[in-house]
mmCIF file of C-alpha atoms in Angstrom:
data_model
loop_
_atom_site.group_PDB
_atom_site.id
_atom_site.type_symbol
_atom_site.label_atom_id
_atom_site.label_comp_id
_atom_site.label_asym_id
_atom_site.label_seq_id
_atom_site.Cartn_x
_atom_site.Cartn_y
_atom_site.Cartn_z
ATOM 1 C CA UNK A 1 33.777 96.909 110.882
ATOM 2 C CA UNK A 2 34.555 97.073 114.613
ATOM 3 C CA UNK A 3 34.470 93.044 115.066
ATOM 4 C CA UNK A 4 36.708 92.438 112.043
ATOM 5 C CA UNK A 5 39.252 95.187 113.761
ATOM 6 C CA UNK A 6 39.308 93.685 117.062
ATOM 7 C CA UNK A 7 39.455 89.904 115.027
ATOM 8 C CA UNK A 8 42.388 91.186 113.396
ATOM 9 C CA UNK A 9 43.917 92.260 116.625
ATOM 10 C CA UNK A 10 43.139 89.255 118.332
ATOM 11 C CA UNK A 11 44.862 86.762 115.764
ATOM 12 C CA UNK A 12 48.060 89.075 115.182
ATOM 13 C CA UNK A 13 47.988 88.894 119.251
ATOM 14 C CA UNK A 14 47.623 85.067 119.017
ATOM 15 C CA UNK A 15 50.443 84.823 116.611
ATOM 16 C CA UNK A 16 52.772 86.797 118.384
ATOM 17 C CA UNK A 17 52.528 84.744 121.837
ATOM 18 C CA UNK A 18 52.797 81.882 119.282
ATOM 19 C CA UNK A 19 55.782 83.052 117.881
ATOM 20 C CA UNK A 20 57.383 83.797 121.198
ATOM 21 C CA UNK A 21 56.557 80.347 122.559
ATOM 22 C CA UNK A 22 57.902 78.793 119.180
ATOM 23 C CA UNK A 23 61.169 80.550 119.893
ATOM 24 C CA UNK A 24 61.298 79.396 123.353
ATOM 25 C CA UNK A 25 60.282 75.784 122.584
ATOM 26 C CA UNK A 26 63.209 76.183 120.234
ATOM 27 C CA UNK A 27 65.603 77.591 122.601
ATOM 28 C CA UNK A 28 64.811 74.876 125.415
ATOM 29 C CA UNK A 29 65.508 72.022 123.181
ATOM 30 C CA UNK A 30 68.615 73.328 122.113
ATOM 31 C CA UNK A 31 69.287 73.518 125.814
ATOM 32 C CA UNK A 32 68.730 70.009 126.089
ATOM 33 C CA UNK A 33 70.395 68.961 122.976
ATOM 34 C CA UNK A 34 73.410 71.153 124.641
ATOM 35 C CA UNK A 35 73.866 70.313 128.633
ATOM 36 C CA UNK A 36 71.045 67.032 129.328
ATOM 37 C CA UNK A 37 72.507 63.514 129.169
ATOM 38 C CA UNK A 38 71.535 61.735 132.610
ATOM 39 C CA UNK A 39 74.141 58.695 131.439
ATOM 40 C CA UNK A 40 77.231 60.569 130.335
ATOM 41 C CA UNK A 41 80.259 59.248 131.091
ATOM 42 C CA UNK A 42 83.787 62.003 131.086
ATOM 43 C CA UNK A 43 85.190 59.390 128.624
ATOM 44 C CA UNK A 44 82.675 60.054 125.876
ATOM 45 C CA UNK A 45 82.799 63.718 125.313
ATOM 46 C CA UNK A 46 84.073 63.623 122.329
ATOM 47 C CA UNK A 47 81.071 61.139 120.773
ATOM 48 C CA UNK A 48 78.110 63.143 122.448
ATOM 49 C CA UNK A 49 79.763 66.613 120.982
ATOM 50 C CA UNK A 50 79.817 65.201 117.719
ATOM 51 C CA UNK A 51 77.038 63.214 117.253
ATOM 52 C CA UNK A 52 74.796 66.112 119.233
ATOM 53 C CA UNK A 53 76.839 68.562 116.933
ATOM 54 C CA UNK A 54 77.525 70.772 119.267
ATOM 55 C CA UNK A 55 80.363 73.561 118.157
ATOM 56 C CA UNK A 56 80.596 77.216 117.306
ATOM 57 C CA UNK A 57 80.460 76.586 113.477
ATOM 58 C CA UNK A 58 81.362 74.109 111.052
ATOM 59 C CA UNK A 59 85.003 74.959 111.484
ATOM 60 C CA UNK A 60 84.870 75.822 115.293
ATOM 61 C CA UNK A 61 85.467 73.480 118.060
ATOM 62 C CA UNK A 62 83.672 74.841 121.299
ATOM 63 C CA UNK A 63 85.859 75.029 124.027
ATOM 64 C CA UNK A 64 83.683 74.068 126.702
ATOM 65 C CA UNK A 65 80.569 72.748 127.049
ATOM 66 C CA UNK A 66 78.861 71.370 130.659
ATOM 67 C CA UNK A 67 76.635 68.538 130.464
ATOM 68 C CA UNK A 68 73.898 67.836 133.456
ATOM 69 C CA UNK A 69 73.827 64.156 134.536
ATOM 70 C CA UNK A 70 69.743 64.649 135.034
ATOM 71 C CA UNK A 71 66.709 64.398 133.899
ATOM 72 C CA UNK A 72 65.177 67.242 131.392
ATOM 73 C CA UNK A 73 62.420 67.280 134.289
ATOM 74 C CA UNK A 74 64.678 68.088 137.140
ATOM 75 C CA UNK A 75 66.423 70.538 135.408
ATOM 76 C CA UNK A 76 63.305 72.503 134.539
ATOM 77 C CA UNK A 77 62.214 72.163 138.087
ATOM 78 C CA UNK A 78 65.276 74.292 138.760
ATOM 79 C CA UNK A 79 63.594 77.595 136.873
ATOM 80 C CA UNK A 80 60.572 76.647 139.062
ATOM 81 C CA UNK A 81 62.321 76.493 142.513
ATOM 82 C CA UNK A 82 65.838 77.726 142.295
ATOM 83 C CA UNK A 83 67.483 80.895 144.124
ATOM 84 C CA UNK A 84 66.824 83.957 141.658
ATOM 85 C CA UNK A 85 70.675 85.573 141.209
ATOM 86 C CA UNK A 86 70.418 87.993 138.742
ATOM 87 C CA UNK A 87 68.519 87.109 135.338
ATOM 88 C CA UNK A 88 69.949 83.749 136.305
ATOM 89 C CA UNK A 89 68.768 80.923 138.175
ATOM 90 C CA UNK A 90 70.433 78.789 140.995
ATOM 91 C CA UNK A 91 69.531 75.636 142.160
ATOM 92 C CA UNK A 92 69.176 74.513 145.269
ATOM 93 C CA UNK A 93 70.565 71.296 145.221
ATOM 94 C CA UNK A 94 73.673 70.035 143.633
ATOM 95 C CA UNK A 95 73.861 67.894 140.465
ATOM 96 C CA UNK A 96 76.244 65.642 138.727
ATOM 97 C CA UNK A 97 77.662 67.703 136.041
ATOM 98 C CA UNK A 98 80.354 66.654 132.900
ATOM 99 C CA UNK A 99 82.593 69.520 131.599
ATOM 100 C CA UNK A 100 83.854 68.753 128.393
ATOM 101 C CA UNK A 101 86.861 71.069 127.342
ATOM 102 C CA UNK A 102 88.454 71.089 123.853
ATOM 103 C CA UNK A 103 92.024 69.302 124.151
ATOM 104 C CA UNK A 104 92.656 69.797 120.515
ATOM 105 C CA UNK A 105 91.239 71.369 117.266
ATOM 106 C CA UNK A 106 92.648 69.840 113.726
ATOM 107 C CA UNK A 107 92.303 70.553 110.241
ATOM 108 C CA UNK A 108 89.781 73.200 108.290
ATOM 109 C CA UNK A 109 86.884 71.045 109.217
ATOM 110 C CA UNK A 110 87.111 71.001 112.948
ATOM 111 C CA UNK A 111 87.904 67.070 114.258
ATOM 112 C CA UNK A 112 87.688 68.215 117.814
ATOM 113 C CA UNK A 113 88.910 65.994 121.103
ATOM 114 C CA UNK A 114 87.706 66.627 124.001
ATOM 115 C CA UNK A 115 88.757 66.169 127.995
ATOM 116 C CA UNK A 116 86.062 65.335 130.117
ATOM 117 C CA UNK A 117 85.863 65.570 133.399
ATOM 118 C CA UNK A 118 83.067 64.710 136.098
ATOM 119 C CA UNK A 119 81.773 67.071 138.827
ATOM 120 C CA UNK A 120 79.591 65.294 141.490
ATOM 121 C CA UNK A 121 77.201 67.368 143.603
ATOM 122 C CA UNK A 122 77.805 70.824 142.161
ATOM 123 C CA UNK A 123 75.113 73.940 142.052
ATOM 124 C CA UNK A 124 73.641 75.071 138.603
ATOM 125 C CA UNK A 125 73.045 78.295 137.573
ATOM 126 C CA UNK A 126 70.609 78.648 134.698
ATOM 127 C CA UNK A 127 68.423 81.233 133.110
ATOM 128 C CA UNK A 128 65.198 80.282 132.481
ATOM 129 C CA UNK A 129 61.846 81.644 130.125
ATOM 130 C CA UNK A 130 58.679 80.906 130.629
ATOM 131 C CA UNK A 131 59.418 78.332 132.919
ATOM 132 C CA UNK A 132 61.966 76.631 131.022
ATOM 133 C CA UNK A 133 66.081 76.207 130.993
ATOM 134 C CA UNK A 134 67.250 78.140 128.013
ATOM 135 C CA UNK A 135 70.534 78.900 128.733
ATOM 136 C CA UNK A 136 73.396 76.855 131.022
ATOM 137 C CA UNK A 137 75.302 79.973 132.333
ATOM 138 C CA UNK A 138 77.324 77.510 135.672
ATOM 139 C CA UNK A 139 80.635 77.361 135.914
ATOM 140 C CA UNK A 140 82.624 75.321 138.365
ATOM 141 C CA UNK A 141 83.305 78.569 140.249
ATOM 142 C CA UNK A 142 80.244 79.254 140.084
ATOM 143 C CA UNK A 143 78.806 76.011 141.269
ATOM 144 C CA UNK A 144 81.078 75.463 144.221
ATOM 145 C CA UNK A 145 78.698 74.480 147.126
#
C-alpha cells in the first residue's frame, strides 16, 4: 500500500513540473513569435504583425509591439547573464531593436498599419522563467544606454 502511495505521489509530482514546463515552453515561444526576427526591417511591420498575428484580439490592433533584431539564443542568454532589476531582467549589452506602433486601426475586423521604427544598440529588459525570455517588458526609456 505504501509504494503505490508514494507512486501516486511521485507521478502527480512528475505531472505537475510537466505541466509547469509545458506552460513555460508555451510562454517562450510566444515570446519569440512576439519580439525575435534577427532580419526585420522598420518598413515591414505591418507584414510580420499580420502574418505572426500578433494583436490584442481579432478586432484589436496592438499598439506597440518591439521586435529584437537577434538571435532566439542571444536573447535567452540575456535571462542567463543580464542585470537582475526587479522581477525583470536587463541586459548587458545593447541590441538592435524594431518598435512597431499602430498608425491606424480600420473597420470591425482590425486591418492595422503600422510605423516602424529602428533602435540600434539599445538595452533590453526582460523577465525570464526557468531560464527563458517570457515576457519583453523594454521600453525605449527604459533601454536608453
Amino acid at each position: 500500500m505504501r509504494i503505490q502511495v508514494v507512486c501516486l505521489l511521485l507521478v502527480l509530482l512528475t505531472a505537475t513540473v510537466l505541466t509547469r514546463d509545458t506552460k513555460i515552453n508555451q510562454r517562450y515561444k510566444k515570446f519569440i513569435n512576439q519580439h525575435i526576427n534577427e532580419n526585420m526591417d522598420a518598413r515591414s511591420c505591418d507584414e510580420e504583425m499580420k502574418a505572426r498575428k500578433i494583436n490584442i484580439k481579432k478586432s484589436m490592433c496592438k499598439k506597440i509591439n518591439t521586435f529584437i533584431l537577434a538571435s532566439a539564443e542571444d536573447v535567452k542568454y540575456v535571462c542567463k547573464k543580464g542585470e537582475k532589476v526587479g522581477k525583470m531582467t536587463k541586459s548587458n549589452r545593447g541590441f538592435d531593436i524594431v518598435v512597431c506602433n499602430l498608425k491606424k486601426q480600420q473597420g470591425k475586423r482590425a486591418k492595422c498599419q503600422y510605423h516602424g521604427e529602428k533602435l540600434n544598440n539599445k538595452k533590453i529588459l526582460i523577465k525570464c522563467e526557468k531560464g527563458f525570455p517570457v515576457h519583453y517588458d523594454g521600453d525605449i526609456g527604459y533601454c536608453d544606454n
